[in-house]
CSV table of C-alpha atoms in Angstrom, one decimal:
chain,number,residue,atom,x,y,z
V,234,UNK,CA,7.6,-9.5,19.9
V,235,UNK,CA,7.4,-6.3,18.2
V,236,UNK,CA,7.9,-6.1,14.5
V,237,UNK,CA,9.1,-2.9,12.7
V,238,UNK,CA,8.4,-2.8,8.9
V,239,UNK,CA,9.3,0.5,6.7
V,240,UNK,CA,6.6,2.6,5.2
V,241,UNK,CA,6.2,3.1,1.3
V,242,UNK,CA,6.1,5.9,-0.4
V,243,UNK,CA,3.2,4.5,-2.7
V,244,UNK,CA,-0.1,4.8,-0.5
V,245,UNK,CA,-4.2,4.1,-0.8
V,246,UNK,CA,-6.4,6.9,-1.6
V,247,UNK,CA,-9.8,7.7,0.7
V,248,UNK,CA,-10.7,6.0,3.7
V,249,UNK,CA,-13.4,5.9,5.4
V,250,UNK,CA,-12.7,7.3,9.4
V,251,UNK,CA,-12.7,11.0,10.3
V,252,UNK,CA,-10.2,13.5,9.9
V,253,UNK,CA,-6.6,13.1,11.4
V,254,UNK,CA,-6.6,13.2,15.1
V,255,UNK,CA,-3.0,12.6,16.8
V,256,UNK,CA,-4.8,12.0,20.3
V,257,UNK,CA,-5.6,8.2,18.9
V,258,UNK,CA,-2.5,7.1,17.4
V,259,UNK,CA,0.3,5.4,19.4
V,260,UNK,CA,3.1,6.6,21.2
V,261,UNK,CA,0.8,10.0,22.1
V,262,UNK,CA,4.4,11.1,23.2
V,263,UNK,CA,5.4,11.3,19.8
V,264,UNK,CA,2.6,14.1,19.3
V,265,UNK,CA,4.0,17.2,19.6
V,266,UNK,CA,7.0,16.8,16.9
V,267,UNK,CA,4.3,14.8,14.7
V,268,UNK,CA,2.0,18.1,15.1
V,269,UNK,CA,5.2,20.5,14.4
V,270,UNK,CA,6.0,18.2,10.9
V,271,UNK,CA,2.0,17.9,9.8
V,272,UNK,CA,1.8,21.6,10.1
V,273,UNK,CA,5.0,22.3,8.2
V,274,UNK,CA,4.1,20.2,5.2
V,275,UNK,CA,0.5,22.1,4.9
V,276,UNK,CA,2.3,24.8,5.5
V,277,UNK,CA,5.1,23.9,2.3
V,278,UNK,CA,2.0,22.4,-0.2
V,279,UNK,CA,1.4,26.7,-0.5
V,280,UNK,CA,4.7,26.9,-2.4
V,281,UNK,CA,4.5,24.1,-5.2
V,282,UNK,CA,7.8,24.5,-6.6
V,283,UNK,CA,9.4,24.3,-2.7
V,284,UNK,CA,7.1,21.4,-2.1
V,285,UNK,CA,8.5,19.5,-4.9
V,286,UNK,CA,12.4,20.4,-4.4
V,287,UNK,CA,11.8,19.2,-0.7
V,288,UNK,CA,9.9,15.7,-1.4
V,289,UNK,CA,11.5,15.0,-4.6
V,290,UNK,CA,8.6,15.2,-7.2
V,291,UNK,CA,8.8,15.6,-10.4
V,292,UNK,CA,6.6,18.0,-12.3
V,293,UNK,CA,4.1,15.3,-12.9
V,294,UNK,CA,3.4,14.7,-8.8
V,295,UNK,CA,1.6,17.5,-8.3
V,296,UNK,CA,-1.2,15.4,-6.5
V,297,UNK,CA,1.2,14.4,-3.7
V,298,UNK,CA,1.3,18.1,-3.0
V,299,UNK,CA,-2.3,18.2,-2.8
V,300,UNK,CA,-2.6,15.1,-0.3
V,301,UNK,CA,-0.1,17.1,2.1
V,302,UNK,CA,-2.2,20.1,1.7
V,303,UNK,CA,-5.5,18.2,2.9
V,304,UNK,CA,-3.5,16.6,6.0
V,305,UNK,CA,-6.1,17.8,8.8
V,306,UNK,CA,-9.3,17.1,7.0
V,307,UNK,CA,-8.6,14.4,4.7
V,308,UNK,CA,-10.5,10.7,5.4
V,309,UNK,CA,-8.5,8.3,7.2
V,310,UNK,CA,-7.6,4.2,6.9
V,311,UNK,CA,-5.8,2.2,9.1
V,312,UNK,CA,-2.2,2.3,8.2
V,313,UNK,CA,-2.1,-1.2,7.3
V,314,UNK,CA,-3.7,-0.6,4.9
V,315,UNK,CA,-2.9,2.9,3.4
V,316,UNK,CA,0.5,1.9,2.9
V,317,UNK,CA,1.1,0.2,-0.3
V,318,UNK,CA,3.3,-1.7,-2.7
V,319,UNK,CA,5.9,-4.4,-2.7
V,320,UNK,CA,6.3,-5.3,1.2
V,321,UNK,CA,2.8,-4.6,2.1
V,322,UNK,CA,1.1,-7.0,-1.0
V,323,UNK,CA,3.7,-9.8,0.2
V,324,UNK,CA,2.4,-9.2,3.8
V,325,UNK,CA,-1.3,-9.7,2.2
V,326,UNK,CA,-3.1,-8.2,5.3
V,327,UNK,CA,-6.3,-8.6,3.8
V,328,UNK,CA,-6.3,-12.2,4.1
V,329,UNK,CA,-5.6,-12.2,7.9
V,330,UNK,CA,-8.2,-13.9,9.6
V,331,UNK,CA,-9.3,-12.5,13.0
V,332,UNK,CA,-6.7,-13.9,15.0
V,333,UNK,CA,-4.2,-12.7,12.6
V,334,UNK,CA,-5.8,-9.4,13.0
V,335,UNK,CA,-5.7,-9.4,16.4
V,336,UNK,CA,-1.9,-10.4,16.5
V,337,UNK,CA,-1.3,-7.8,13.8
V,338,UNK,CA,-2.5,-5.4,16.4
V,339,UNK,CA,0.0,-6.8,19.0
V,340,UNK,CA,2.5,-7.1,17.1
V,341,UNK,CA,3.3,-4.9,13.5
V,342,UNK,CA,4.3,-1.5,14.1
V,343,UNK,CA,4.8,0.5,10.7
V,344,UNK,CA,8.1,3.6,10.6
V,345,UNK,CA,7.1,6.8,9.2
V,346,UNK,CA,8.9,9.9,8.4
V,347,UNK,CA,5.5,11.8,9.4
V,348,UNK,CA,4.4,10.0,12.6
V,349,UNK,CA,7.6,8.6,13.9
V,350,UNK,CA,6.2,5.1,14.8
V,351,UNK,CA,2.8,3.7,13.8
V,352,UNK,CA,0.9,0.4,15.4
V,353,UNK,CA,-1.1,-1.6,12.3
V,354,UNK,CA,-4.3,0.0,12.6
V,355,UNK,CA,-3.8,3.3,13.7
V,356,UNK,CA,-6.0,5.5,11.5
V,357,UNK,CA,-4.0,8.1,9.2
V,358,UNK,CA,-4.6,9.9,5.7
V,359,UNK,CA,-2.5,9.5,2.7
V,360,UNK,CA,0.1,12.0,2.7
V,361,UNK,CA,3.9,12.4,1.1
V,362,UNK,CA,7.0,12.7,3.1
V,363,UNK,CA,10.3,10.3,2.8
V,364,UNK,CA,12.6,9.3,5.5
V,365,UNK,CA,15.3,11.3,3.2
V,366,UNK,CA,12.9,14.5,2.5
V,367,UNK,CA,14.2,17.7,4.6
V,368,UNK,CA,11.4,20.3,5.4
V,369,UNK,CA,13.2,23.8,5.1
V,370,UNK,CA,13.8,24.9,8.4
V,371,UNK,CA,13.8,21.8,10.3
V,372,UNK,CA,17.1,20.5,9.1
V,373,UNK,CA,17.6,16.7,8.7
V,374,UNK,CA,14.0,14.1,10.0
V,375,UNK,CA,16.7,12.0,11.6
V,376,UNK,CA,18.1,15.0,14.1
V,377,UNK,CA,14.3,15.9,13.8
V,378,UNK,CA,13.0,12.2,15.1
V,379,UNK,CA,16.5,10.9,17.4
V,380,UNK,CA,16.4,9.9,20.2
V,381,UNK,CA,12.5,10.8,21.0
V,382,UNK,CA,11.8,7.4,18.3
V,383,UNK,CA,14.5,5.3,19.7
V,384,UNK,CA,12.9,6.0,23.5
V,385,UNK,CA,9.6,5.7,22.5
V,386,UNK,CA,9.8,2.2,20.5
V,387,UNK,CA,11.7,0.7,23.1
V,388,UNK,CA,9.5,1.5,25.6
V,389,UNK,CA,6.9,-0.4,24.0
V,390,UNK,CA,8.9,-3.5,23.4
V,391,UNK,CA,8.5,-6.5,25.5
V,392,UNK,CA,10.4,-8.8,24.0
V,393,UNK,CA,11.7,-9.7,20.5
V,394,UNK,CA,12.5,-6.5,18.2
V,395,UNK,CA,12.3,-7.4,14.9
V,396,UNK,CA,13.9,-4.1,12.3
V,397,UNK,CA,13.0,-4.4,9.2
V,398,UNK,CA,12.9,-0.9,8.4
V,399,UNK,CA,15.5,0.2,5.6
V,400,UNK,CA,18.5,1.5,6.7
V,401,UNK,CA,17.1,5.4,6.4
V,402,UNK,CA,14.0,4.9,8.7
V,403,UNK,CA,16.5,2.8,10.8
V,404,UNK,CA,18.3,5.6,11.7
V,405,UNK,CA,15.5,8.0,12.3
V,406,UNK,CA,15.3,5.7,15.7
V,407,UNK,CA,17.4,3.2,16.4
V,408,UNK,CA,16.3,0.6,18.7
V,409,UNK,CA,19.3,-0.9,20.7
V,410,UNK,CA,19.5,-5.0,20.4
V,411,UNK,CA,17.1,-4.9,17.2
V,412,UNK,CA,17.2,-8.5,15.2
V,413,UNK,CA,17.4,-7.4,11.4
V,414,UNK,CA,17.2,-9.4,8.2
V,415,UNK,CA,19.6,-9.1,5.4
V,416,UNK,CA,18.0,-10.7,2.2
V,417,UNK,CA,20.9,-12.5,-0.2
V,418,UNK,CA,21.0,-14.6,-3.5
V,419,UNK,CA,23.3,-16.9,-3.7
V,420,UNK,CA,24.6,-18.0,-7.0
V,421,UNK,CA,25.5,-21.4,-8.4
V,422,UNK,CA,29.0,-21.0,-8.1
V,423,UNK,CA,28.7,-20.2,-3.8
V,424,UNK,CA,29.1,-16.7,-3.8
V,425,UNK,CA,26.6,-14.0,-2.2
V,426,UNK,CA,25.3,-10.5,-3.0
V,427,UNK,CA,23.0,-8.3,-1.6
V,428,UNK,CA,19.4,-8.6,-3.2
V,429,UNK,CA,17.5,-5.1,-4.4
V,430,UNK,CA,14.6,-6.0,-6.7
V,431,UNK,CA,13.0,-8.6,-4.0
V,432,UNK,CA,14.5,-7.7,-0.5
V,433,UNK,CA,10.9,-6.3,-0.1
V,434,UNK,CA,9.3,-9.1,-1.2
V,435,UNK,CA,10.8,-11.4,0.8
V,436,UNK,CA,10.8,-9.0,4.2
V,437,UNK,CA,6.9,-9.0,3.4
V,438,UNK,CA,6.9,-12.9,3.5
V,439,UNK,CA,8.9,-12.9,6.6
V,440,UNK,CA,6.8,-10.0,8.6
V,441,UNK,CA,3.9,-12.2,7.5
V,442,UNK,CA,6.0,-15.3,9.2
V,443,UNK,CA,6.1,-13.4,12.1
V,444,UNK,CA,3.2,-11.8,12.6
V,445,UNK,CA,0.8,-14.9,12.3
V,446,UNK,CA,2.6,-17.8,14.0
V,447,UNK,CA,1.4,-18.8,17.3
V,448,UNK,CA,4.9,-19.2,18.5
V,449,UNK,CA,6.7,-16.5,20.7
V,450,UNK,CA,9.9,-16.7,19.8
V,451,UNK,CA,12.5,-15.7,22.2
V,452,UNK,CA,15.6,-15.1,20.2
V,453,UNK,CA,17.3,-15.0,16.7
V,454,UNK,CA,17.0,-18.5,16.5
V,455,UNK,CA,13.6,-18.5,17.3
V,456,UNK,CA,12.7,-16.4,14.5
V,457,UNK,CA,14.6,-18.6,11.8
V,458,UNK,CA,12.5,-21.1,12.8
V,459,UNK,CA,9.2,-19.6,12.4
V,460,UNK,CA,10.9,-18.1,9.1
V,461,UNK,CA,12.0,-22.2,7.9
V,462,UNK,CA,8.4,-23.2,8.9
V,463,UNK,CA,7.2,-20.6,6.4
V,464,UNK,CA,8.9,-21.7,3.5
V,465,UNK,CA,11.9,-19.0,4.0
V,466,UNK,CA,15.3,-20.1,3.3
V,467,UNK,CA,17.0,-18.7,6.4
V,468,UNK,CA,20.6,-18.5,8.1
V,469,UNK,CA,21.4,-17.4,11.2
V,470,UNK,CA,24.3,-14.5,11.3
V,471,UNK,CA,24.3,-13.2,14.9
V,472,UNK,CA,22.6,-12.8,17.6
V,473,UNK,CA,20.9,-9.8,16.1
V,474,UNK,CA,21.1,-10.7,12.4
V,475,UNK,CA,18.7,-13.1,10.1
V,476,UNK,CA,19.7,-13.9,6.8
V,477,UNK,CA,17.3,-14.9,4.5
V,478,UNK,CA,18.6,-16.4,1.2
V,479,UNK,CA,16.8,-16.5,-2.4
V,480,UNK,CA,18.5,-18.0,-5.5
C-alpha cells in the first residue's frame, strides 16, 4: 500500500543532516526537473518583489524568501517531519513506535511542488513553493511535473494507492486507479456537505489508520475497515472512493 498525503505550506526550521543532496531522495528520476525548479527559486529569492508576486507573500514573508535563497546549503530533516500543521499533527509521527517507523518508511509518501514525490524520511530543507505558485518562465508546476510524477509514483506502487493529496497536488500527477477520501458532515436533518475546517484533520487520522495497521488491505473495502477499526466513521462510495463522515 502506498499512501499519498499533501505537503503544507507551514514547515519546521533547522535540521540536523547536511546540505540538500537530490542523489538520496526517491524517485532519483525525478532529479533533473527537481534540480531545474531548486535552481530557479534561488535564482527568483534575488528579486524580492518577483519572489513574492510568484509564491504569494505578503510583505510580512520576507523569511520564506530567505529559506528559498539557502536551498543548497541549508540543514536538512526528514520530511516527515519538516512539514507541518493540521494533517501532519493529526498524523502524530512522533509517537510512532519503531515498527510504525518502519512502516512509515514503506508506506507514506509526501507530494511536493519542489520535489515531485517524497518517501517519509527523505531528508530535505525548509523551503516555499505551492502546488499553485508559477516560477516565471516555467509556465504552470502541473505542465512542469505531468506525466514524469504520474510515471514515477506508479512505478513504485505495489498495491493499494491511497490519494490524499488535495486536488492541486493531485493534478501535478495523477495516479490512475487511486482510492481517495472525501471528508463530509452530515447534519441532523440527513443532508451532506463538503467539510473545510477539518478535512485535514480527519485525513491525518486516517493516514495514521493506514500507515500503522498490520493489515494489508487489498481494496476500498479494505481500507474502511482499517479506517472503522480506528474510530473513523467511514462509507464506502466506489471502488476508488472512501467517505469519511464527521457530524
Amino acid at each position: 500500500m502506498l499512501i499519498l498525503l499533501p505537503p503544507s505550506e507551514t514547515k519546521s526550521d533547522g535540521g540536523d543532516g547536511s546540505p540538500l543532496d537530490l542523489d538520496v531522495l526517491s524517485l532519483p528520476r525525478l532529479n533533473p526537473l527537481r534540480q531545474k525548479l531548486a535552481d530557479a527559486l534561488v535564482e527568483l529569492s534575488n528579486d524580492i518583489p518577483a519572489s513574492s508576486a510568484a509564491l504569494g507573500l505578503g510583505p510580512t514573508q520576507a523569511d520564506e524568501i530567505e529559506r528559498n535563497a539557502a536551498l543548497w546549503v541549508s540543514p536538512t530533516a526528514p520530511a516527515l517531519s519538516r512539514y507541518t500543521g493540521v494533517l501532519y499533527d493529526a498524523l502524530d509521527a512522533r509517537t510512532f513506535t519503531k515498527a510504525g517507523r518502519a512502516r512509515a518508511a514503506a508506506r507514506l509518501w509526501i507530494g511536493s511542488a519542489l520535489f515531485g514525490a517524497l518517501r517519509a524520511y527523505d531528508p530535505i530543507p525548509s523551503y516555499r513553493l505551492s502546488g499553485g505558485s508559477k516560477i516565471p518562465g516555467f509556465g504552470t508546476l502541473r505542465t512542469h511535473w505531468k506525466p514524469e510524477l504520474a510515471d514515477a509514483v506508479e512505478a513504485e506502487a505495489d498495491g493499494l494507492v491511497v490519494d490524499l493529496r488535495s486536488g492541486t497536488y493531485q493534478q501535478l500527477g495523477p495516479v490512475p486507479g487511486a482510492i481517495t477520501a472525501t471528508v463530509l458532515t452530515e447534519k441532523p436533518d440527513g443532508t451532506r456537505s463538503v467539510v473545510s475546517h477539518f478535512n485535514k484533520h480527519h485525513k491525518g487520522v486516517l493516514a495514521r489508520a493506514l500507515t500503522l495497521t498490520t493489515a494489508e488491505p487489498k481494496d476500498v473495502r479494505g481500507l474502511a475497515r482499517v479506517a472503522s477499526k480506528a474510530g473513523l466513521h467511514v462509507e464506502v462510495a466506489s471502488a476508488t472512493e472512501l467517505i469519511v463522515l464527521t457530524e
